[in-house]
Amino acid sequence: MVKQIYSKYPMVKYLRKEALPTALCPGCGGGTVLNAFANAIDQLKIDPRDLVVVSGIGCSAWIASPYFLADTLHTTHGRAIAFATGVKVGLPDKKVVVISGDGDLASIGGNHLIHAARRNIDITVILVNNFIYGMTGGQVAPTTPFGAKTTTTPYRNVEHPLNIAEMVAAGASYVARWTTAHVYQLIESIKKALTVKGFSLVEVISQCPVQYGRRNRMKEPAEMLRWFLKNAIPISKAKNMSPEELEGKFIIGEFVNRERPEFVDELNKLIDEVQESFGLKGE
Amino acid sequence: MIIRGDEPDQIRLLRKLYKPGNYFMMGDEAVAYGAIFAGCRFYAGYPITPSSEIAETMARELPKLGGYYVQMEDEIASIAAIIGASWTGLKAMTATSGPGFSLMQENLGYAIMTETPIVIVDVQRSGPSTGQATKGAQGDFFQARWGTHGDHPIVAVSPVSVEDAFWETIRAFNIAEMLRIPVIVLFDGILGHMREQIRIPAPDDIEIAYRKLPRNEEEAKLPFGDPHGDGVPPMPLFGHGYFTHVTGSTHKENGLRDVYTPEVHDRLVRRIHRKIEKNRDVYEKYEEHFTDDAEILVVSWGVTARPSLGAVLKAREEGIKVGLFVPKTVHPFPGERMRQLGKQVRAIIVPEMNLGQMILEVQRFINDDVLLKGVNKIGGVPLTVEEILREIRGVA
Ligand SMILES: Cc1ncc(C[n+]2csc(CCOP(=O)(O)OP(=O)(O)O)c2C)c(N)n1
Ligand code: SF4
């Protein structure tokens, strides 16, 4: 049965079969993200040999590492972008992609996220925001909505969630946010992020029915998707709305799309200049 | 890869930039030049006294050689970046001091578990915590050994002078490459900031090692296997189409995670240990002075080995039969040689700029009938010849 599904699914050629089936819960948004990523790679005709995928620790970190058939580096919690920085400098001609969770990338790894954006290093980050620490059992995350219940906010969350896309927008070349209920837009954004030269972030609001939904009256994956659809506001519309009206909504769309000097390019240019000025160029 | 296959051009650049001869420089600079001659072309770091001159030298020199300097946002990112770079084939290094070294410990464990060749320089300073930020010390002996969690081996080398820092850094890179492991250079703030004359050789006169690469697809498919029986797996580099999976979690020979099967964990961790045990000849190094007829032995490492030698020379003038044993690779400790020497002498003195760390290693290898005495000084001021000589006289 399992084999049959695999062979029917055209994207399976991008997966590491010996690692399947995935460890994600049924109904987890992680599957949608993997699917969207594989489709983006397929549509852009990127050879997976030209791809390095780096992830941290968490359920979302597993989405592509180990399941995507490419060079994959599964690192320590929060540090994926820092590892990816070294990879990108060593392999400037490859696509370096980080796929990991909101806890991983924005909490423990928040510092690396803003500094990679500031450097504008040509890495694509797909940040899976499920509002929770899924892997460790559903504790409060920096993205957990105000008032929500988690295992460490059993009464209600009294902290305000972090707006990741807005936080990163200051430095990056490309920033977009979608939900797992906006799959086609998501694929398009991942494609753009992969093509843009510079730091790109695609935040995907994703369902974790098991750790988040269950504790917040959305046990079924579909209920969570309906919640996303009901509360998603396109960025163009959100511009004319007051903060009160936007409370609890998810602004979706493209936040940033611009050109800025890219870090590894600049490093290599600098090397050229220095070698030139010291008369070190090969004869 | 920037240097393998690229040697003629790299040697041309080194020759042009650094004429063989005598130079007057700081220990920190000597570490940086050692790294450069060893083939290091990627440096990521975060400034901290007394290690910053290593970063500054690398930032100035690396671009001339086509190498990369990246100043990261912190030490955690620095070691992460050099691990990432190493998987692309670059020889990579970071340097730091006490607090920064503490921050690196989690990813040091990652480098151990993923068998990533990197070099980490810890220019030891006074602690705990920010301690005396600008003062040298030897307090990280066990942080280097046991700072990261879990059962793991470690190799740490420790230079005794500015010139030695140049050579020990090269040696650290060679060990890292040959055994596919992280290697620590346990340096210190006193030597780091001391200026001395050093001789820079012609680049062709330096032997440098490269990591083993897979010979074929089969080997590349087992990035954590042991096809040669020496415990050192060939390293399939990223970007070569091998589809390598690397994880800090317990993994099988093919790199895929298996954290449930006890045998898999046992096999992996024991092999990582075994490759260090079996390859002692690759990294073991110590110096001896007057040990042939010694009845008293001074055992000393790093910066303290120098006043120790001074004290031994003076004591010899006074007719005291004292010798000096200096482990240059401090981890794994040269226990076998220590055991032999321990049988020969009646007293051992261990001077260190801490409250007694390496002395515990010495103790493990000697019998109870040997008088064992530490000479310990903290506060950021090096031990003097007089202070050590006094202890030698005391047991003579
Ligand atoms: C240094 C460190 N601290 C804590 C952990 C435990 N830990 C593992 S995954 C995780 C949270 C993951 O959350 P997120 O990134 O949001 O991913 P999700 O599982 O929700 O997809 C934590 C705290 C760890 N592995 N390492
Ligand atoms: S716990 Fe949540 S995030 Fe983790 S796999 Fe299950 S549904 Fe997905």
mmCIF file of C-alpha atoms in Angstrom, chain A residues 1-256:
data_model
loop_
_atom_site.group_PDB
_atom_site.id
_atom_site.type_symbol
_atom_site.label_atom_id
_atom_site.label_comp_id
_atom_site.label_asym_id
_atom_site.label_seq_id
_atom_site.Cartn_x
_atom_site.Cartn_y
_atom_site.Cartn_z
ATOM 1 C CA MET A 1 0.000 0.000 0.000
ATOM 2 C CA VAL A 2 2.627 2.476 1.133
ATOM 3 C CA LYS A 3 4.825 1.660 -1.881
ATOM 4 C CA GLN A 4 1.897 2.259 -4.233
ATOM 5 C CA ILE A 5 1.307 5.760 -2.926
ATOM 6 C CA TYR A 6 4.984 6.538 -3.278
ATOM 7 C CA SER A 7 5.144 5.464 -6.882
ATOM 8 C CA LYS A 8 1.987 7.389 -7.768
ATOM 9 C CA TYR A 9 3.304 10.589 -6.286
ATOM 10 C CA PRO A 10 5.467 12.335 -8.871
ATOM 11 C CA MET A 11 7.512 14.299 -6.347
ATOM 12 C CA VAL A 12 8.752 11.123 -4.709
ATOM 13 C CA LYS A 13 11.832 11.251 -6.905
ATOM 14 C CA TYR A 14 13.038 14.105 -4.698
ATOM 15 C CA LEU A 15 12.743 12.115 -1.496
ATOM 16 C CA ARG A 16 15.183 9.894 0.336
ATOM 17 C CA LYS A 17 13.142 6.712 0.148
ATOM 18 C CA GLU A 18 15.083 4.828 2.788
ATOM 19 C CA ALA A 19 14.069 7.519 5.278
ATOM 20 C CA LEU A 20 10.338 7.196 4.571
ATOM 21 C CA PRO A 21 7.684 7.194 5.875
ATOM 22 C CA THR A 22 8.189 10.546 7.552
ATOM 23 C CA ALA A 23 7.988 10.874 11.299
ATOM 24 C CA LEU A 24 5.478 13.736 11.042
ATOM 25 C CA CYS A 25 2.022 13.215 12.573
ATOM 26 C CA PRO A 26 -0.873 12.616 10.175
ATOM 27 C CA GLY A 27 -2.329 15.980 9.225
ATOM 28 C CA CYS A 28 0.813 17.939 10.100
ATOM 29 C CA GLY A 29 1.425 20.981 7.916
ATOM 30 C CA GLY A 30 5.013 19.848 7.482
ATOM 31 C CA GLY A 31 3.931 17.517 4.680
ATOM 32 C CA THR A 32 2.417 20.430 2.774
ATOM 33 C CA VAL A 33 5.633 22.407 3.150
ATOM 34 C CA LEU A 34 7.724 19.494 1.863
ATOM 35 C CA ASN A 35 5.323 19.081 -1.030
ATOM 36 C CA ALA A 36 5.439 22.783 -1.888
ATOM 37 C CA PHE A 37 9.227 22.823 -1.669
ATOM 38 C CA ALA A 38 9.591 19.780 -3.933
ATOM 39 C CA ASN A 39 7.194 21.346 -6.435
ATOM 40 C CA ALA A 40 9.130 24.610 -6.426
ATOM 41 C CA ILE A 41 12.393 22.748 -7.056
ATOM 42 C CA ASP A 42 10.715 20.744 -9.794
ATOM 43 C CA GLN A 43 9.152 23.743 -11.511
ATOM 44 C CA LEU A 44 12.427 25.667 -11.430
ATOM 45 C CA LYS A 45 14.206 22.555 -12.735
ATOM 46 C CA ILE A 46 16.825 22.844 -10.017
ATOM 47 C CA ASP A 47 19.069 19.805 -9.963
ATOM 48 C CA PRO A 48 19.044 18.558 -6.355
ATOM 49 C CA ARG A 49 22.792 18.133 -6.734
ATOM 50 C CA ASP A 50 22.937 21.918 -6.766
ATOM 51 C CA LEU A 51 21.107 22.156 -3.479
ATOM 52 C CA VAL A 52 22.200 22.003 0.153
ATOM 53 C CA VAL A 53 19.431 21.934 2.750
ATOM 54 C CA VAL A 54 20.247 22.864 6.324
ATOM 55 C CA SER A 55 17.924 22.561 9.303
ATOM 56 C CA GLY A 56 17.974 22.866 13.063
ATOM 57 C CA ILE A 57 16.083 20.790 15.622
ATOM 58 C CA GLY A 58 12.317 20.341 15.826
ATOM 59 C CA CYS A 59 9.561 18.611 13.844
ATOM 60 C CA SER A 60 9.823 21.227 11.103
ATOM 61 C CA ALA A 61 13.567 20.707 10.902
ATOM 62 C CA TRP A 62 12.853 17.168 9.703
ATOM 63 C CA ILE A 63 10.766 18.291 6.757
ATOM 64 C CA ALA A 64 13.666 18.329 4.322
ATOM 65 C CA SER A 65 16.434 16.934 6.438
ATOM 66 C CA PRO A 66 16.602 13.926 6.043
ATOM 67 C CA TYR A 67 13.627 13.489 3.711
ATOM 68 C CA PHE A 68 14.752 15.618 0.763
ATOM 69 C CA LEU A 69 17.283 13.870 -1.459
ATOM 70 C CA ALA A 70 20.075 16.446 -1.509
ATOM 71 C CA ASP A 71 23.087 17.207 0.644
ATOM 72 C CA THR A 72 21.410 17.804 3.994
ATOM 73 C CA LEU A 73 22.897 19.159 7.190
ATOM 74 C CA HIS A 74 20.811 18.607 10.301
ATOM 75 C CA THR A 75 22.398 20.859 12.894
ATOM 76 C CA THR A 76 21.959 21.939 16.511
ATOM 77 C CA HIS A 77 18.814 23.679 17.770
ATOM 78 C CA GLY A 78 18.623 27.225 16.467
ATOM 79 C CA ARG A 79 21.888 27.294 14.578
ATOM 80 C CA ALA A 80 20.916 26.208 11.068
ATOM 81 C CA ILE A 81 21.429 29.643 9.509
ATOM 82 C CA ALA A 82 24.885 29.986 11.042
ATOM 83 C CA PHE A 83 25.912 26.585 9.649
ATOM 84 C CA ALA A 84 24.362 27.520 6.302
ATOM 85 C CA THR A 85 26.482 30.677 6.221
ATOM 86 C CA GLY A 86 29.645 28.578 6.145
ATOM 87 C CA VAL A 87 28.156 26.286 3.508
ATOM 88 C CA LYS A 88 27.177 29.201 1.274
ATOM 89 C CA VAL A 89 30.619 30.804 1.460
ATOM 90 C CA GLY A 90 32.182 27.463 0.498
ATOM 91 C CA LEU A 91 29.660 26.746 -2.271
ATOM 92 C CA PRO A 92 28.532 30.109 -3.648
ATOM 93 C CA ASP A 93 27.129 28.507 -6.803
ATOM 94 C CA LYS A 94 24.770 26.159 -4.973
ATOM 95 C CA LYS A 95 21.319 26.949 -3.625
ATOM 96 C CA VAL A 96 21.486 26.856 0.142
ATOM 97 C CA VAL A 97 18.109 26.451 1.804
ATOM 98 C CA VAL A 98 17.234 26.415 5.490
ATOM 99 C CA ILE A 99 13.948 24.772 6.478
ATOM 100 C CA SER A 100 13.102 24.787 10.170
ATOM 101 C CA GLY A 101 10.565 25.758 12.804
ATOM 102 C CA ASP A 102 9.618 29.045 14.407
ATOM 103 C CA GLY A 103 11.060 28.008 17.751
ATOM 104 C CA ASP A 104 14.284 26.967 16.113
ATOM 105 C CA LEU A 105 14.754 29.934 13.808
ATOM 106 C CA ALA A 106 13.093 32.772 15.680
ATOM 107 C CA SER A 107 13.526 31.914 19.360
ATOM 108 C CA ILE A 108 16.865 30.255 20.092
ATOM 109 C CA GLY A 109 18.047 31.152 16.592
ATOM 110 C CA GLY A 110 16.546 34.646 16.399
ATOM 111 C CA ASN A 111 19.916 36.344 16.508
ATOM 112 C CA HIS A 112 21.270 34.392 13.543
ATOM 113 C CA LEU A 113 18.075 35.115 11.591
ATOM 114 C CA ILE A 114 18.315 38.895 11.863
ATOM 115 C CA HIS A 115 22.043 38.945 11.217
ATOM 116 C CA ALA A 116 21.830 36.744 8.137
ATOM 117 C CA ALA A 117 19.137 39.103 6.843
ATOM 118 C CA ARG A 118 21.362 42.089 7.647
ATOM 119 C CA ARG A 119 24.305 40.510 5.797
ATOM 120 C CA ASN A 120 21.929 39.672 2.974
ATOM 121 C CA ILE A 121 23.632 36.346 2.411
ATOM 122 C CA ASP A 122 22.084 34.377 -0.455
ATOM 123 C CA ILE A 123 20.267 31.772 1.608
ATOM 124 C CA THR A 124 16.584 30.885 1.362
ATOM 125 C CA VAL A 125 14.907 30.320 4.702
ATOM 126 C CA ILE A 126 11.575 28.522 4.854
ATOM 127 C CA LEU A 127 10.321 29.133 8.360
ATOM 128 C CA VAL A 128 7.514 26.866 9.454
ATOM 129 C CA ASN A 129 5.447 28.729 12.013
ATOM 130 C CA ASN A 130 3.128 26.379 13.873
ATOM 131 C CA PHE A 131 2.765 28.651 16.936
ATOM 132 C CA ILE A 132 4.227 26.043 19.226
ATOM 133 C CA TYR A 133 7.164 23.831 20.153
ATOM 134 C CA GLY A 134 5.826 20.693 18.555
ATOM 135 C CA MET A 135 8.658 18.298 19.091
ATOM 136 C CA THR A 136 9.135 18.920 22.795
ATOM 137 C CA GLY A 137 5.468 18.512 23.622
ATOM 138 C CA GLY A 138 3.633 21.738 22.912
ATOM 139 C CA GLN A 139 5.241 24.397 25.064
ATOM 140 C CA VAL A 140 4.700 28.103 24.456
ATOM 141 C CA ALA A 141 6.714 29.541 21.560
ATOM 142 C CA PRO A 142 7.600 33.146 20.717
ATOM 143 C CA THR A 143 4.899 32.921 18.053
ATOM 144 C CA THR A 144 2.120 31.542 20.260
ATOM 145 C CA PRO A 145 -0.881 33.894 20.064
ATOM 146 C CA PHE A 146 -1.676 36.015 23.107
ATOM 147 C CA GLY A 147 -4.119 34.146 25.307
ATOM 148 C CA ALA A 148 -3.545 30.704 23.733
ATOM 149 C CA LYS A 149 -3.146 27.527 25.764
ATOM 150 C CA THR A 150 -0.010 25.439 25.677
ATOM 151 C CA THR A 151 1.570 22.962 28.068
ATOM 152 C CA THR A 152 3.569 25.762 29.684
ATOM 153 C CA THR A 153 0.793 28.331 29.506
ATOM 154 C CA PRO A 154 -1.950 26.067 30.876
ATOM 155 C CA TYR A 155 -4.114 29.058 31.892
ATOM 156 C CA ARG A 156 -3.325 31.367 28.965
ATOM 157 C CA ASN A 157 -0.346 32.921 27.226
ATOM 158 C CA VAL A 158 0.410 36.383 28.600
ATOM 159 C CA GLU A 159 3.211 37.127 26.117
ATOM 160 C CA HIS A 160 2.824 38.823 22.759
ATOM 161 C CA PRO A 161 3.767 36.846 19.655
ATOM 162 C CA LEU A 162 6.682 37.802 17.476
ATOM 163 C CA ASN A 163 5.949 39.032 13.979
ATOM 164 C CA ILE A 164 8.764 37.211 12.220
ATOM 165 C CA ALA A 165 8.315 38.381 8.648
ATOM 166 C CA GLU A 166 8.214 42.011 9.793
ATOM 167 C CA MET A 167 11.261 41.540 11.995
ATOM 168 C CA VAL A 168 13.352 40.176 9.125
ATOM 169 C CA ALA A 169 12.011 42.567 6.492
ATOM 170 C CA ALA A 170 14.536 45.225 7.504
ATOM 171 C CA GLY A 171 17.501 43.472 5.908
ATOM 172 C CA ALA A 172 16.367 40.767 3.531
ATOM 173 C CA SER A 173 16.030 40.808 -0.242
ATOM 174 C CA TYR A 174 12.781 38.890 -0.244
ATOM 175 C CA VAL A 175 10.183 38.218 2.469
ATOM 176 C CA ALA A 176 6.791 36.558 2.111
ATOM 177 C CA ARG A 177 4.249 34.895 4.368
ATOM 178 C CA TRP A 178 1.621 32.306 3.475
ATOM 179 C CA THR A 179 -0.230 29.553 5.226
ATOM 180 C CA THR A 180 -0.505 25.869 4.367
ATOM 181 C CA ALA A 181 -3.979 26.717 3.057
ATOM 182 C CA HIS A 182 -2.375 28.851 0.305
ATOM 183 C CA VAL A 183 -0.328 26.166 -1.380
ATOM 184 C CA TYR A 184 -0.038 27.635 -4.869
ATOM 185 C CA GLN A 185 0.951 31.062 -3.623
ATOM 186 C CA LEU A 186 3.407 29.324 -1.316
ATOM 187 C CA ILE A 187 5.034 27.447 -4.196
ATOM 188 C CA GLU A 188 5.323 30.682 -6.180
ATOM 189 C CA SER A 189 6.928 32.451 -3.237
ATOM 190 C CA ILE A 190 9.405 29.633 -2.624
ATOM 191 C CA LYS A 191 10.319 29.828 -6.294
ATOM 192 C CA LYS A 192 10.884 33.564 -6.055
ATOM 193 C CA ALA A 193 12.871 33.164 -2.859
ATOM 194 C CA LEU A 194 15.100 30.595 -4.546
ATOM 195 C CA THR A 195 15.686 32.867 -7.521
ATOM 196 C CA VAL A 196 16.254 36.152 -5.710
ATOM 197 C CA LYS A 197 19.914 36.877 -5.047
ATOM 198 C CA GLY A 198 20.234 37.635 -1.346
ATOM 199 C CA PHE A 199 18.589 36.627 1.879
ATOM 200 C CA SER A 200 15.027 35.428 1.432
ATOM 201 C CA LEU A 201 12.500 34.330 3.992
ATOM 202 C CA VAL A 202 9.249 32.522 3.364
ATOM 203 C CA GLU A 203 7.234 32.171 6.539
ATOM 204 C CA VAL A 204 4.639 29.425 6.348
ATOM 205 C CA ILE A 205 1.913 29.393 8.932
ATOM 206 C CA SER A 206 1.369 25.696 9.403
ATOM 207 C CA GLN A 207 -0.932 23.465 11.383
ATOM 208 C CA CYS A 208 0.194 21.393 14.313
ATOM 209 C CA PRO A 209 -3.102 19.715 15.181
ATOM 210 C CA VAL A 210 -1.437 17.495 17.746
ATOM 211 C CA GLN A 211 0.262 20.006 20.003
ATOM 212 C CA TYR A 212 -1.478 23.276 19.179
ATOM 213 C CA GLY A 213 -4.850 22.484 17.640
ATOM 214 C CA ARG A 214 -5.797 19.925 20.258
ATOM 215 C CA ARG A 215 -5.335 22.430 23.093
ATOM 216 C CA ASN A 216 -7.054 25.288 21.293
ATOM 217 C CA ARG A 217 -10.316 23.761 20.089
ATOM 218 C CA MET A 218 -9.023 22.705 16.657
ATOM 219 C CA LYS A 219 -8.336 19.009 16.963
ATOM 220 C CA GLU A 220 -8.745 18.290 13.256
ATOM 221 C CA PRO A 221 -6.165 19.495 10.731
ATOM 222 C CA ALA A 222 -8.979 20.825 8.542
ATOM 223 C CA GLU A 223 -10.247 23.018 11.373
ATOM 224 C CA MET A 224 -6.857 24.635 11.561
ATOM 225 C CA LEU A 225 -6.794 25.234 7.806
ATOM 226 C CA ARG A 226 -10.243 26.851 8.046
ATOM 227 C CA TRP A 227 -8.913 29.070 10.823
ATOM 228 C CA PHE A 228 -6.033 30.156 8.551
ATOM 229 C CA LEU A 229 -8.370 30.877 5.629
ATOM 230 C CA LYS A 230 -10.803 32.829 7.779
ATOM 231 C CA ASN A 231 -8.150 35.036 9.320
ATOM 232 C CA ALA A 232 -5.699 35.515 6.454
ATOM 233 C CA ILE A 233 -5.605 39.099 5.243
ATOM 234 C CA PRO A 234 -3.679 40.009 2.074
ATOM 235 C CA ILE A 235 -1.013 42.587 2.740
ATOM 236 C CA SER A 236 -2.621 45.101 0.360
ATOM 237 C CA LYS A 237 -5.820 45.017 2.353
ATOM 238 C CA ALA A 238 -4.072 45.034 5.700
ATOM 239 C CA LYS A 239 -2.474 48.383 4.900
ATOM 240 C CA ASN A 240 -5.820 50.093 5.350
ATOM 241 C CA MET A 241 -6.746 48.297 8.541
ATOM 242 C CA SER A 242 -6.196 49.475 12.107
ATOM 243 C CA PRO A 243 -4.073 47.509 14.585
ATOM 244 C CA GLU A 244 -7.282 46.580 16.450
ATOM 245 C CA GLU A 245 -8.821 45.158 13.298
ATOM 246 C CA LEU A 246 -5.628 43.188 12.609
ATOM 247 C CA GLU A 247 -5.506 41.618 16.064
ATOM 248 C CA GLY A 248 -5.347 37.837 15.672
ATOM 249 C CA LYS A 249 -5.164 38.001 11.858
ATOM 250 C CA PHE A 250 -2.429 36.607 9.620
ATOM 251 C CA ILE A 251 -1.139 39.072 7.072
ATOM 252 C CA ILE A 252 -0.168 37.139 3.973
ATOM 253 C CA GLY A 253 1.645 38.044 0.782
ATOM 254 C CA GLU A 254 4.970 39.505 -0.235
ATOM 255 C CA PHE A 255 6.498 41.915 2.258
ATOM 256 C CA VAL A 256 9.782 42.702 0.551
#
